[in-house]
PDB file of C-alpha atoms in Angstrom:
ATOM      1  CA  MET A   1       0.108  -0.022   0.048  1.00 78.00           C
ATOM      2  CA  HIS A   2       1.447   3.489  -0.773  1.00 80.00           C
ATOM      3  CA  PRO A   3       2.034   5.707   2.180  1.00 84.00           C
ATOM      4  CA  VAL A   4      -0.750   8.208   1.297  1.00 80.00           C
ATOM      5  CA  GLU A   5      -3.236   5.396   1.046  1.00 84.00           C
ATOM      6  CA  ALA A   6      -1.818   3.878   4.344  1.00 86.00           C
ATOM      7  CA  LEU A   7      -2.568   7.480   5.824  1.00 86.00           C
ATOM      8  CA  LEU A   8      -6.225   7.647   4.352  1.00 85.00           C
ATOM      9  CA  PHE A   9      -7.064   3.936   5.379  1.00 89.00           C
ATOM     10  CA  PRO A  10      -8.105   4.697   8.885  1.00 86.00           C
ATOM     11  CA  ILE A  11     -10.476   7.433   7.525  1.00 85.00           C
ATOM     12  CA  GLY A  12     -11.967   5.238   5.080  1.00 89.00           C
ATOM     13  CA  ARG A  13     -12.696   2.631   7.733  1.00 89.00           C
ATOM     14  CA  LEU A  14     -14.340   5.429  10.078  1.00 91.00           C
ATOM     15  CA  LEU A  15     -16.575   6.413   6.932  1.00 91.00           C
ATOM     16  CA  ARG A  16     -17.352   3.026   5.870  1.00 93.00           C
ATOM     17  CA  ASN A  17     -21.240   3.301   6.390  1.00 92.00           C
ATOM     18  CA  ARG A  18     -21.240   6.790   5.077  1.00 93.00           C
ATOM     19  CA  ARG A  19     -22.854   6.630   1.627  1.00 94.00           C
ATOM     20  CA  PRO A  20     -25.055   9.148  -0.246  1.00 94.00           C
ATOM     21  CA  ASP A  21     -28.745   8.263  -1.069  1.00 93.00           C
ATOM     22  CA  GLU A  22     -28.607   6.989  -4.768  1.00 91.00           C
ATOM     23  CA  ALA A  23     -31.864   8.979  -5.463  1.00 93.00           C
ATOM     24  CA  VAL A  24     -29.816  11.953  -5.700  1.00 93.00           C
ATOM     25  CA  SER A  25     -27.525  10.424  -8.627  1.00 95.00           C
ATOM     26  CA  ILE A  26     -27.484  12.314 -11.750  1.00 95.00           C
ATOM     27  CA  ALA A  27     -29.389   9.435 -13.384  1.00 92.00           C
ATOM     28  CA  ASN A  28     -32.502  10.450 -11.408  1.00 94.00           C
ATOM     29  CA  ALA A  29     -32.219  13.976 -12.307  1.00 96.00           C
ATOM     30  CA  PRO A  30     -35.874  14.695 -13.850  1.00 97.00           C
ATOM     31  CA  GLU A  31     -34.091  17.086 -16.614  1.00 97.00           C
ATOM     32  CA  LEU A  32     -32.202  14.081 -17.911  1.00 97.00           C
ATOM     33  CA  ALA A  33     -35.196  11.674 -17.776  1.00 96.00           C
ATOM     34  CA  THR A  34     -36.190   9.690 -21.117  1.00 96.00           C
ATOM     35  CA  GLU A  35     -38.082   6.608 -22.071  1.00 96.00           C
ATOM     36  CA  HIS A  36     -35.581   5.879 -24.949  1.00 97.00           C
ATOM     37  CA  ARG A  37     -32.416   3.612 -23.803  1.00 97.00           C
ATOM     38  CA  ILE A  38     -28.910   3.275 -25.035  1.00 97.00           C
ATOM     39  CA  ALA A  39     -27.200  -0.107 -24.287  1.00 97.00           C
ATOM     40  CA  LEU A  40     -23.859   0.971 -23.058  1.00 98.00           C
ATOM     41  CA  THR A  41     -21.132  -1.576 -22.745  1.00 98.00           C
ATOM     42  CA  SER A  42     -17.321  -2.008 -22.803  1.00 98.00           C
ATOM     43  CA  PRO A  43     -15.171  -4.654 -23.914  1.00 98.00           C
ATOM     44  CA  ASN A  44     -12.924  -3.866 -20.648  1.00 98.00           C
ATOM     45  CA  PHE A  45     -15.466  -4.795 -18.068  1.00 98.00           C
ATOM     46  CA  VAL A  46     -19.017  -6.309 -17.845  1.00 97.00           C
ATOM     47  CA  ASP A  47     -21.698  -4.532 -16.066  1.00 98.00           C
ATOM     48  CA  GLY A  48     -21.703  -4.930 -12.441  1.00 97.00           C
ATOM     49  CA  GLN A  49     -18.084  -6.207 -12.503  1.00 98.00           C
ATOM     50  CA  VAL A  50     -14.785  -4.908 -11.419  1.00 98.00           C
ATOM     51  CA  ILE A  51     -13.094  -2.220 -13.389  1.00 98.00           C
ATOM     52  CA  PRO A  52      -9.629  -3.208 -14.432  1.00 98.00           C
ATOM     53  CA  ALA A  53      -6.727  -1.236 -12.551  1.00 96.00           C
ATOM     54  CA  LYS A  54      -5.415   0.533 -15.732  1.00 97.00           C
ATOM     55  CA  HIS A  55      -8.769   2.353 -16.081  1.00 98.00           C
ATOM     56  CA  CYS A  56      -8.491   3.545 -12.248  1.00 97.00           C
ATOM     57  CA  GLY A  57      -6.782   6.601 -10.723  1.00 93.00           C
ATOM     58  CA  GLN A  58      -3.932   7.328  -8.669  1.00 87.00           C
ATOM     59  CA  PHE A  59      -2.282   4.564  -6.562  1.00 85.00           C
ATOM     60  CA  ILE A  60      -4.448   2.108  -8.583  1.00 92.00           C
ATOM     61  CA  GLY A  61      -3.907   2.263 -12.271  1.00 93.00           C
ATOM     62  CA  GLU A  62      -2.843   4.659 -15.251  1.00 96.00           C
ATOM     63  CA  GLU A  63      -5.986   6.516 -15.456  1.00 96.00           C
ATOM     64  CA  ILE A  64      -6.912   5.346 -19.237  1.00 98.00           C
ATOM     65  CA  SER A  65     -10.581   5.768 -20.087  1.00 98.00           C
ATOM     66  CA  PRO A  66     -12.057   2.401 -20.903  1.00 98.00           C
ATOM     67  CA  ALA A  67     -13.363   1.753 -24.269  1.00 98.00           C
ATOM     68  CA  LEU A  68     -17.180   2.136 -24.584  1.00 98.00           C
ATOM     69  CA  THR A  69     -19.749   0.840 -27.155  1.00 98.00           C
ATOM     70  CA  TRP A  70     -23.237   1.651 -27.540  1.00 98.00           C
ATOM     71  CA  ASP A  71     -26.300   0.519 -29.766  1.00 95.00           C
ATOM     72  CA  ALA A  72     -28.000   2.549 -32.510  1.00 92.00           C
ATOM     73  CA  LEU A  73     -28.428   6.372 -31.559  1.00 97.00           C
ATOM     74  CA  PRO A  74     -31.510   8.180 -32.420  1.00 97.00           C
ATOM     75  CA  ALA A  75     -31.258   9.642 -35.891  1.00 97.00           C
ATOM     76  CA  GLU A  76     -31.651  13.269 -34.575  1.00 97.00           C
ATOM     77  CA  THR A  77     -28.284  12.905 -32.285  1.00 98.00           C
ATOM     78  CA  LYS A  78     -26.044  15.898 -32.264  1.00 98.00           C
ATOM     79  CA  ASP A  79     -23.932  15.414 -29.460  1.00 98.00           C
ATOM     80  CA  LEU A  80     -23.357  12.895 -26.924  1.00 98.00           C
ATOM     81  CA  VAL A  81     -22.313  13.612 -23.085  1.00 98.00           C
ATOM     82  CA  LEU A  82     -20.749  11.072 -20.740  1.00 98.00           C
ATOM     83  CA  VAL A  83     -20.878  11.372 -17.157  1.00 98.00           C
ATOM     84  CA  ILE A  84     -18.836   9.015 -14.609  1.00 98.00           C
ATOM     85  CA  GLU A  85     -19.942   9.274 -11.162  1.00 97.00           C
ATOM     86  CA  ASP A  86     -18.826   7.610  -7.921  1.00 97.00           C
ATOM     87  CA  LEU A  87     -22.310   6.442  -6.149  1.00 97.00           C
ATOM     88  CA  ASP A  88     -20.474   5.449  -2.870  1.00 97.00           C
ATOM     89  CA  VAL A  89     -18.390   8.183  -2.166  1.00 96.00           C
ATOM     90  CA  PRO A  90     -18.657   9.230   1.588  1.00 95.00           C
ATOM     91  CA  THR A  91     -20.474  12.665   0.965  1.00 94.00           C
ATOM     92  CA  SER A  92     -24.085  13.612   0.928  1.00 93.00           C
ATOM     93  CA  THR A  93     -24.409  13.282  -2.937  1.00 92.00           C
ATOM     94  CA  PRO A  94     -22.677  10.957  -5.508  1.00 95.00           C
ATOM     95  CA  GLY A  95     -19.127  12.342  -6.664  1.00 95.00           C
ATOM     96  CA  ILE A  96     -18.888  13.189 -10.357  1.00 96.00           C
ATOM     97  CA  HIS A  97     -15.672  12.405 -11.639  1.00 97.00           C
ATOM     98  CA  THR A  98     -15.808  13.121 -15.306  1.00 98.00           C
ATOM     99  CA  VAL A  99     -18.103  14.899 -17.573  1.00 98.00           C
ATOM    100  CA  ALA A 100     -17.425  14.963 -21.386  1.00 98.00           C
ATOM    101  CA  ALA A 101     -19.065  15.864 -24.570  1.00 97.00           C
ATOM    102  CA  PHE A 102     -18.134  14.858 -27.997  1.00 97.00           C
ATOM    103  CA  GLU A 103     -19.635  14.379 -31.618  1.00 96.00           C
ATOM    104  CA  PRO A 104     -21.894  11.165 -32.075  1.00 96.00           C
ATOM    105  CA  SER A 105     -20.718   8.104 -33.572  1.00 92.00           C
ATOM    106  CA  ASP A 106     -21.821   4.548 -34.022  1.00 88.00           C
ATOM    107  CA  ALA A 107     -18.264   3.484 -33.663  1.00 85.00           C
ATOM    108  CA  GLY A 108     -18.050   4.145 -29.831  1.00 96.00           C
ATOM    109  CA  LEU A 109     -14.952   5.426 -28.042  1.00 97.00           C
ATOM    110  CA  PRO A 110     -11.726   3.406 -28.235  1.00 97.00           C
ATOM    111  CA  GLU A 111      -9.676   2.731 -25.160  1.00 98.00           C
ATOM    112  CA  GLY A 112      -7.946   5.992 -23.865  1.00 98.00           C
ATOM    113  CA  ALA A 113     -10.160   8.486 -26.090  1.00 97.00           C
ATOM    114  CA  VAL A 114     -11.559  10.484 -23.194  1.00 98.00           C
ATOM    115  CA  THR A 115      -8.625  12.646 -23.030  1.00 97.00           C
ATOM    116  CA  PRO A 116      -7.918  16.499 -23.162  1.00 97.00           C
ATOM    117  CA  ALA A 117      -5.184  15.750 -25.969  1.00 96.00           C
ATOM    118  CA  ASP A 118      -8.277  14.919 -28.407  1.00 96.00           C
ATOM    119  CA  PRO A 119      -9.800  18.343 -29.738  1.00 95.00           C
ATOM    120  CA  ASN A 120     -13.073  16.708 -30.287  1.00 94.00           C
ATOM    121  CA  ILE A 121     -13.744  15.845 -26.529  1.00 96.00           C
ATOM    122  CA  ARG A 122     -15.017  18.985 -24.508  1.00 96.00           C
ATOM    123  CA  PHE A 123     -14.885  18.755 -20.685  1.00 97.00           C
ATOM    124  CA  ILE A 124     -16.556  20.381 -17.767  1.00 95.00           C
ATOM    125  CA  PRO A 125     -14.233  20.535 -14.784  1.00 95.00           C
ATOM    126  CA  ASN A 126     -15.477  18.192 -11.661  1.00 94.00           C
ATOM    127  CA  ARG A 127     -15.564  19.920  -8.162  1.00 91.00           C
ATOM    128  CA  ARG A 128     -11.680  19.220  -8.141  1.00 91.00           C
ATOM    129  CA  ARG A 129     -11.207  21.463 -11.026  1.00 93.00           C
ATOM    130  CA  GLN A 130     -10.005  18.559 -13.065  1.00 94.00           C
ATOM    131  CA  ALA A 131     -11.213  18.623 -16.769  1.00 95.00           C
ATOM    132  CA  LYS A 132     -10.171  14.960 -18.106  1.00 97.00           C
ATOM    133  CA  TYR A 133     -10.951  11.411 -17.511  1.00 98.00           C
ATOM    134  CA  VAL A 134     -10.680  10.578 -13.800  1.00 97.00           C
ATOM    135  CA  GLY A 135     -10.372   7.207 -13.007  1.00 97.00           C
ATOM    136  CA  PRO A 136     -12.203   5.248 -10.033  1.00 97.00           C
ATOM    137  CA  ARG A 137     -10.352   5.602  -6.941  1.00 94.00           C
ATOM    138  CA  PRO A 138     -12.332   4.605  -3.818  1.00 95.00           C
ATOM    139  CA  LEU A 139     -11.158   5.980  -0.649  1.00 93.00           C
ATOM    140  CA  PRO A 140      -8.808   3.491   0.888  1.00 94.00           C
ATOM    141  CA  GLY A 141     -10.535   1.278   3.545  1.00 94.00           C
ATOM    142  CA  HIS A 142     -14.132   2.460   2.598  1.00 96.00           C
ATOM    143  CA  GLY A 143     -15.134  -0.726   1.019  1.00 94.00           C
ATOM    144  CA  PRO A 144     -16.321  -1.429  -2.519  1.00 96.00           C
ATOM    145  CA  HIS A 145     -17.727   1.622  -4.745  1.00 97.00           C
ATOM    146  CA  ARG A 146     -19.953   1.575  -7.578  1.00 97.00           C
ATOM    147  CA  TYR A 147     -18.914   3.914 -10.535  1.00 98.00           C
ATOM    148  CA  ARG A 148     -21.613   4.532 -13.179  1.00 98.00           C
ATOM    149  CA  PHE A 149     -20.959   5.709 -16.605  1.00 98.00           C
ATOM    150  CA  HIS A 150     -23.760   7.490 -18.165  1.00 98.00           C
ATOM    151  CA  LEU A 151     -24.423   8.274 -21.975  1.00 98.00           C
ATOM    152  CA  TYR A 152     -26.766  10.781 -23.124  1.00 98.00           C
ATOM    153  CA  ALA A 153     -27.733  11.472 -26.539  1.00 98.00           C
ATOM    154  CA  LEU A 154     -28.649  14.972 -27.266  1.00 98.00           C
ATOM    155  CA  ASP A 155     -30.589  16.765 -29.961  1.00 98.00           C
ATOM    156  CA  THR A 156     -28.559  19.833 -29.778  1.00 97.00           C
ATOM    157  CA  VAL A 157     -24.621  20.523 -29.174  1.00 96.00           C
ATOM    158  CA  VAL A 158     -23.879  21.817 -25.635  1.00 91.00           C
ATOM    159  CA  ASP A 159     -21.431  24.784 -25.267  1.00 91.00           C
ATOM    160  CA  PHE A 160     -19.340  23.565 -22.107  1.00 88.00           C
ATOM    161  CA  THR A 161     -17.637  26.957 -21.875  1.00 87.00           C
ATOM    162  CA  LYS A 162     -20.599  28.308 -20.052  1.00 83.00           C
ATOM    163  CA  LEU A 163     -21.471  25.526 -18.008  1.00 88.00           C
ATOM    164  CA  ASP A 164     -20.493  24.034 -14.462  1.00 89.00           C
ATOM    165  CA  ILE A 165     -21.238  20.467 -13.162  1.00 91.00           C
ATOM    166  CA  ASP A 166     -24.088  21.864 -10.873  1.00 90.00           C
ATOM    167  CA  HIS A 167     -25.992  23.332 -13.910  1.00 93.00           C
ATOM    168  CA  LEU A 168     -25.601  20.391 -16.247  1.00 95.00           C
ATOM    169  CA  PRO A 169     -28.992  18.824 -15.591  1.00 96.00           C
ATOM    170  CA  SER A 170     -30.601  22.026 -16.411  1.00 95.00           C
ATOM    171  CA  ALA A 171     -28.504  22.914 -19.425  1.00 95.00           C
ATOM    172  CA  LEU A 172     -29.563  19.235 -20.933  1.00 96.00           C
ATOM    173  CA  ASP A 173     -33.268  19.848 -19.910  1.00 97.00           C
ATOM    174  CA  GLY A 174     -35.663  19.073 -23.021  1.00 97.00           C
ATOM    175  CA  HIS A 175     -32.696  17.797 -25.128  1.00 98.00           C
ATOM    176  CA  VAL A 176     -31.985  14.192 -24.084  1.00 98.00           C
ATOM    177  CA  LEU A 177     -33.037  11.903 -26.638  1.00 98.00           C
ATOM    178  CA  ALA A 178     -32.019   8.644 -25.283  1.00 98.00           C
ATOM    179  CA  SER A 179     -29.686   7.445 -22.449  1.00 98.00           C
ATOM    180  CA  GLY A 180     -27.883   4.574 -21.091  1.00 97.00           C
ATOM    181  CA  THR A 181     -25.833   3.543 -18.146  1.00 97.00           C
ATOM    182  CA  LEU A 182     -22.929   0.854 -17.486  1.00 98.00           C
ATOM    183  CA  THR A 183     -21.776   0.348 -13.858  1.00 98.00           C
ATOM    184  CA  GLY A 184     -18.415  -0.861 -12.627  1.00 98.00           C
ATOM    185  CA  THR A 185     -17.019  -1.591  -9.240  1.00 98.00           C
ATOM    186  CA  ARG A 186     -13.622  -1.015  -7.509  1.00 96.00           C
ATOM    187  CA  THR A 187     -12.376  -1.544  -4.041  1.00 90.00           C
ATOM    188  CA  THR A 188      -9.222  -0.679  -2.272  1.00 78.00           C
TER     189      THR A 188
END
């Protein structure tokens, strides 16, 4: 165990039973509700299973985004938004790791594609001011965490230069054509 993780482990154990109410997940924001579903999958992990270390954050992996694939998008899709949230962070609301937008494609995203090095990927900084793919990294000692990848197909292109993470649902209100989720787990 890395020395920083060793220092955090007792805190994680102390907060082990503190988890947010899943009802406040971005998936339940009424502004993002839609009846149309996208089947979101990854060749790197199966829904409900462990996310490989190389896709995880500091002290675990290399923080390389997993490959993502999806079924047919609605014909009117003009933009896709990917949100990655930690459903088990010991705070009052799930932690948003990554918010990225990109042009629609039936080909999906290859491994490592969610990066600021790609000018076609637009990011909203998370609460830690990180505008990039932020891989899973549970608080050491806190137990298993679920990481949900959300994909939203929109009928418009979102201007991320004028948005912050707290206003994302309202900015997408009325524009969500379809959505899908994929959940992976990680424990330290």
